[in-house]
mmCIF file of C-alpha atoms in Angstrom:
data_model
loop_
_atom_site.group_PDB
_atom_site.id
_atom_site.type_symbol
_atom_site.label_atom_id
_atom_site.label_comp_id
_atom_site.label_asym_id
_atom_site.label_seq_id
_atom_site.Cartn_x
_atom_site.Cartn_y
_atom_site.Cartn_z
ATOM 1 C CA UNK A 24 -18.346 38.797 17.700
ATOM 2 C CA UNK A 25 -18.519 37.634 14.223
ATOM 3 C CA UNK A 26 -15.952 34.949 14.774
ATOM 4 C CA UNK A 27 -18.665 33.550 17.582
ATOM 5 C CA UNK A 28 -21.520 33.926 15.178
ATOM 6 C CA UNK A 29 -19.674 31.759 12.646
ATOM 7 C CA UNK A 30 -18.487 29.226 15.102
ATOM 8 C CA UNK A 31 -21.905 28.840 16.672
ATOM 9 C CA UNK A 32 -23.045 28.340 13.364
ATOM 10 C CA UNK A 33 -20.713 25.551 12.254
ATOM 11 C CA UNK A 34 -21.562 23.914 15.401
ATOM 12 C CA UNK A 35 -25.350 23.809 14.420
ATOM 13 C CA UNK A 36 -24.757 22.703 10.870
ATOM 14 C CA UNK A 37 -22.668 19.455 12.504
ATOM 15 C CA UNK A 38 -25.739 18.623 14.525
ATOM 16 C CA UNK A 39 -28.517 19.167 11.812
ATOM 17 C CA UNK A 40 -31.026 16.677 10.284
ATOM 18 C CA UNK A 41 -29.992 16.472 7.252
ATOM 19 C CA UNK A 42 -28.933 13.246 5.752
ATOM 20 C CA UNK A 43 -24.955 13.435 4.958
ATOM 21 C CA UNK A 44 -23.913 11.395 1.616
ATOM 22 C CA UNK A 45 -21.898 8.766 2.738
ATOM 23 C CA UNK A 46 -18.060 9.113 2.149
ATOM 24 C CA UNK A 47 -16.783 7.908 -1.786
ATOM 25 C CA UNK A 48 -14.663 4.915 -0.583
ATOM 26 C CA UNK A 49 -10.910 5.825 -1.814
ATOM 27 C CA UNK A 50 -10.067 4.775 -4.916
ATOM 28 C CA UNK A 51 -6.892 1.812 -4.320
ATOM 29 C CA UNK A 52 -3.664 3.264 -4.682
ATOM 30 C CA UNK A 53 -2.438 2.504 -8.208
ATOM 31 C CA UNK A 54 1.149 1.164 -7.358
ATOM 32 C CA UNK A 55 -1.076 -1.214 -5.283
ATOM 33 C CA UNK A 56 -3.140 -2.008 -7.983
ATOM 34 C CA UNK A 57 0.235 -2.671 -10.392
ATOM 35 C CA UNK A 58 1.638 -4.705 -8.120
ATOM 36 C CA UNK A 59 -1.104 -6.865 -7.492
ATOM 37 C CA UNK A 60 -1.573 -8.046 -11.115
ATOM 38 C CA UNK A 61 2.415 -7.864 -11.634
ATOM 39 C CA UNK A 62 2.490 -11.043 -8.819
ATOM 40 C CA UNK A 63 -0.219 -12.392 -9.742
ATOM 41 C CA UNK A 64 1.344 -12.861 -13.449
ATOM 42 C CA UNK A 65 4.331 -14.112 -11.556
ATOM 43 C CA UNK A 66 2.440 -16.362 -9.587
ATOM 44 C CA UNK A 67 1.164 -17.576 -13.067
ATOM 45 C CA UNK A 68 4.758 -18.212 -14.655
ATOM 46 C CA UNK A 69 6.159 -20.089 -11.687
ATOM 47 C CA UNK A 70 2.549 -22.407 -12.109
ATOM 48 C CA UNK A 71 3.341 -22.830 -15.586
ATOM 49 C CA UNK A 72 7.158 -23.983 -14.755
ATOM 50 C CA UNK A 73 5.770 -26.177 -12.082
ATOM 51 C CA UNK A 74 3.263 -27.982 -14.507
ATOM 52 C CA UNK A 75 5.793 -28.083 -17.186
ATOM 53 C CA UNK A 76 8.282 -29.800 -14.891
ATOM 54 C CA UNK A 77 5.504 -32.088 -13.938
ATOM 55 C CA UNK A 78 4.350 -32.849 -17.900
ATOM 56 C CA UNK A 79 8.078 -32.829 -18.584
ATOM 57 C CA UNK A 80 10.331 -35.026 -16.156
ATOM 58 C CA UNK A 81 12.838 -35.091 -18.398
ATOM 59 C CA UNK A 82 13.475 -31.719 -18.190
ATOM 60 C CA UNK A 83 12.553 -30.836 -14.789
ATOM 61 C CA UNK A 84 16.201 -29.926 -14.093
ATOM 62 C CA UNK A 85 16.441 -27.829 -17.175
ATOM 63 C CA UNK A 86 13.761 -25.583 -16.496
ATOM 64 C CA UNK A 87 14.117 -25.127 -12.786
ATOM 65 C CA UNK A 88 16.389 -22.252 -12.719
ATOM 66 C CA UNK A 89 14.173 -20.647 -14.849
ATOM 67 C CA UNK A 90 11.410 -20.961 -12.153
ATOM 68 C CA UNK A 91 13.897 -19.953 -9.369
ATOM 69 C CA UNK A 92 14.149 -16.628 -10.912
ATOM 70 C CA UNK A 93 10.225 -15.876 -11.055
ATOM 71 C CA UNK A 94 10.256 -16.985 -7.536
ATOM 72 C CA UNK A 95 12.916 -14.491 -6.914
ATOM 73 C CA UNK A 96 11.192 -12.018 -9.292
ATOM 74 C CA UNK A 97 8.248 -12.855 -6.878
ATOM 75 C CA UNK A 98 9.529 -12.224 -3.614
ATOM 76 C CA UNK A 99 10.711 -8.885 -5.140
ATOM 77 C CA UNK A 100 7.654 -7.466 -6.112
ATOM 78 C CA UNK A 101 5.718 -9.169 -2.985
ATOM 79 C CA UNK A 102 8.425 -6.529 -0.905
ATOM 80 C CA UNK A 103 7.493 -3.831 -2.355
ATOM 81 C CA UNK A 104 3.760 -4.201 -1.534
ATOM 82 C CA UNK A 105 1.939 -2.409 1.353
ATOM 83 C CA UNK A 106 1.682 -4.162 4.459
ATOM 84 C CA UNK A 107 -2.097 -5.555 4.535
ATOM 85 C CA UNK A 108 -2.725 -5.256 0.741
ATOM 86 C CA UNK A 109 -2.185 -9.628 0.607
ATOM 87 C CA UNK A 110 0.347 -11.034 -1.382
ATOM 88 C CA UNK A 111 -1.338 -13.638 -3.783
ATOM 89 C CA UNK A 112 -1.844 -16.934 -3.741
ATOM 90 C CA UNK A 113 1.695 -18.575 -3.415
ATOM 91 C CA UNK A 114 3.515 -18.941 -0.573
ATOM 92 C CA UNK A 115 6.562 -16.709 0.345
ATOM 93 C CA UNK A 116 8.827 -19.494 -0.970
ATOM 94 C CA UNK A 117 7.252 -21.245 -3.777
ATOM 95 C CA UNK A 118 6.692 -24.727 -3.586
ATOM 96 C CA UNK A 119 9.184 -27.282 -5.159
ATOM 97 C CA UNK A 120 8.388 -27.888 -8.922
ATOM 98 C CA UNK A 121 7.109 -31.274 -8.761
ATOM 99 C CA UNK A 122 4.153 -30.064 -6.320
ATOM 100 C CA UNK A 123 1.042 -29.155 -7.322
ATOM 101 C CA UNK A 124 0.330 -25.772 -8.300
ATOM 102 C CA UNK A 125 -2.441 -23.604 -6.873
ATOM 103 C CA UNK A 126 -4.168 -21.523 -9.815
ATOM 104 C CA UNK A 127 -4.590 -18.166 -8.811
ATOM 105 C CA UNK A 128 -7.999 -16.679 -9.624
ATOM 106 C CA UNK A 129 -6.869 -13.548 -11.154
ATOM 107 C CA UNK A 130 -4.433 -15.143 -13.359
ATOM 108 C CA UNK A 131 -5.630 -15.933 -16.905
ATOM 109 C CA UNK A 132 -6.105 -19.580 -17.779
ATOM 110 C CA UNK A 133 -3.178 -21.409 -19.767
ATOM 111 C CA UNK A 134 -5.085 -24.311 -20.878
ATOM 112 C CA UNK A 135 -8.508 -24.953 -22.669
ATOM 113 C CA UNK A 136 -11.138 -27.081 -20.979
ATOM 114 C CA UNK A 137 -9.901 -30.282 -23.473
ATOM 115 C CA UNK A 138 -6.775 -30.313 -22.478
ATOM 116 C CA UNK A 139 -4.668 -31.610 -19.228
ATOM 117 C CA UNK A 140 -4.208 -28.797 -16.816
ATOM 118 C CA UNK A 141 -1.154 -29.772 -15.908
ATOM 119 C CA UNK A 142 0.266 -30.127 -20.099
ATOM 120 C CA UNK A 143 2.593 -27.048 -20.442
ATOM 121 C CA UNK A 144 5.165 -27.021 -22.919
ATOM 122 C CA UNK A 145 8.243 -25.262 -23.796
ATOM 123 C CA UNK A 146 6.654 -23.538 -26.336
ATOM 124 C CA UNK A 147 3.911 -22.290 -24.443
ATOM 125 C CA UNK A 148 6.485 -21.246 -21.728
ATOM 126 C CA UNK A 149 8.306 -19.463 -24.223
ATOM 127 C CA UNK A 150 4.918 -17.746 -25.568
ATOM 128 C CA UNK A 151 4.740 -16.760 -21.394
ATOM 129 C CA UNK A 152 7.537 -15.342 -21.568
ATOM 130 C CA UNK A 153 7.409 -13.469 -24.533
ATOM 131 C CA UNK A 154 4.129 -12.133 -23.117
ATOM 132 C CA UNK A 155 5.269 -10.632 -19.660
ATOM 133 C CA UNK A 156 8.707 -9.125 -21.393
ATOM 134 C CA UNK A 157 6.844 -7.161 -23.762
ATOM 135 C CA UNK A 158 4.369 -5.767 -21.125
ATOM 136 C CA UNK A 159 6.975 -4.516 -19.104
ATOM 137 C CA UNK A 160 7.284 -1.203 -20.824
ATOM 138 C CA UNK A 161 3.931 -0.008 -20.661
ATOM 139 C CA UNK A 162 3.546 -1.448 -16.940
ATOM 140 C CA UNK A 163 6.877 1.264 -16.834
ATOM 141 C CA UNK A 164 4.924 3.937 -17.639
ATOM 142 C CA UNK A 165 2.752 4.157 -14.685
ATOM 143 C CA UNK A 166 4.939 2.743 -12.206
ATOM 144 C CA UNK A 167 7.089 4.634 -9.409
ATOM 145 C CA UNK A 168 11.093 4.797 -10.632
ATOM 146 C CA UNK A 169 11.691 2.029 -8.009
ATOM 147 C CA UNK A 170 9.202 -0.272 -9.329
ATOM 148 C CA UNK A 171 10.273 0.860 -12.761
ATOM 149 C CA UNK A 172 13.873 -0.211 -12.905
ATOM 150 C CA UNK A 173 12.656 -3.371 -10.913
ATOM 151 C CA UNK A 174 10.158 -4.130 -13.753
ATOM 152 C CA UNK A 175 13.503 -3.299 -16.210
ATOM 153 C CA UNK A 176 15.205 -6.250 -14.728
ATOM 154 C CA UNK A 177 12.639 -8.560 -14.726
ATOM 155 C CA UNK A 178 11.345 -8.053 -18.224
ATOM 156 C CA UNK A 179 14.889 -8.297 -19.414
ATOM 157 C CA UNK A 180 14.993 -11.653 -17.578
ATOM 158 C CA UNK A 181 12.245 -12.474 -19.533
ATOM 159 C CA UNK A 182 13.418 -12.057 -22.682
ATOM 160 C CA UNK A 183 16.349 -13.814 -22.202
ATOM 161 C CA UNK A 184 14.439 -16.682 -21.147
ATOM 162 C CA UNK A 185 12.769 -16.872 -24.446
ATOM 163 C CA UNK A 186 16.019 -17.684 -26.092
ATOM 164 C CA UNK A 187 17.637 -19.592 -23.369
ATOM 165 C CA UNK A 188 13.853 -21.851 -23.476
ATOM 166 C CA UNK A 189 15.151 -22.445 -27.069
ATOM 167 C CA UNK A 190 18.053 -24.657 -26.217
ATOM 168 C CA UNK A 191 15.549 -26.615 -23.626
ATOM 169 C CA UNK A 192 13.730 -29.747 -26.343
ATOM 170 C CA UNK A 193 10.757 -30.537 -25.095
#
């Protein structure tokens, strides 16, 4: 009898009056959130390789293997992302490095107002580069072991290219 008391009064409190507060929306999930700023910094670096090959013909050649492997670093990360969470602002396979870059609104700008937007310079990739490799460990610390040893990789890639971009003149 008391089980149909309480029943009968759950039923009444779903059909009351009372305003309900809305449900919280759920927070994102933060691989999600990591993985969504990790491509878009990737998106940035191949950008910056495509505008240096374009400011730098003469060494177009020289630094595309370097953007090959932040495209590949790209398509990586873009795999391990949730279906329906979007996957930036590049393409699955990243446009050829003479072709214009898209800027991707959540990466950071790379030039000031006064200067070309398309002048990027070996030093400045190197400075990129520098950048994202020393990140990597704290972008470690909150990311899945997966992710992790993925974000090992690629932030040793990164460092490497700031010595190899040292032997590239330009």
């Amino acid at each position: 009898m008391l089980g149909s008391a309480a029943a009968a009064g759950l039923a009444a409190a779903g059909c009351s009056s009372a305003p309900t507060k809305p449900a919280a929306p759920a927070s994102p999930d933060p691989q999600t959130v990591l993985l969504t700023s990790l491509i878009a910094g990737k998106e940035h670096l191949v950008s910056l390789y495509e505008r240096a090959a374009a400011a730098l013909p003469g060494r177009a050649a020289a630094l595309e293997p370097f953007r090959q492997r932040h495209a590949a670093h790209l398509q990586a990360l873009r795999a391990l992302l949730p279906a329906g969470s979007g996957t930036g602002t590049f393409p699955a396979s990243p446009a050829p490095p003479n072709a214009p870059a898209s800027a991707s609104p959540s990466a950071p700008p790379s030039v000031s107002p006064s200067e070309s937007p398309s002048a990027v310079s070996v030093g400045e990739l190197r400075d990129a580069e520098r950048r994202a490799a020393s990140a990597r460990p704290a972008q470690m610390a909150t990311a899945s072991p997966a992710l992790s040893q993925l974000l090992a990789s690629i932030g040793a890639c990164e460092a490497v290219h700031v010595v190899a971009l040292g032997r590239v003149r330009g």
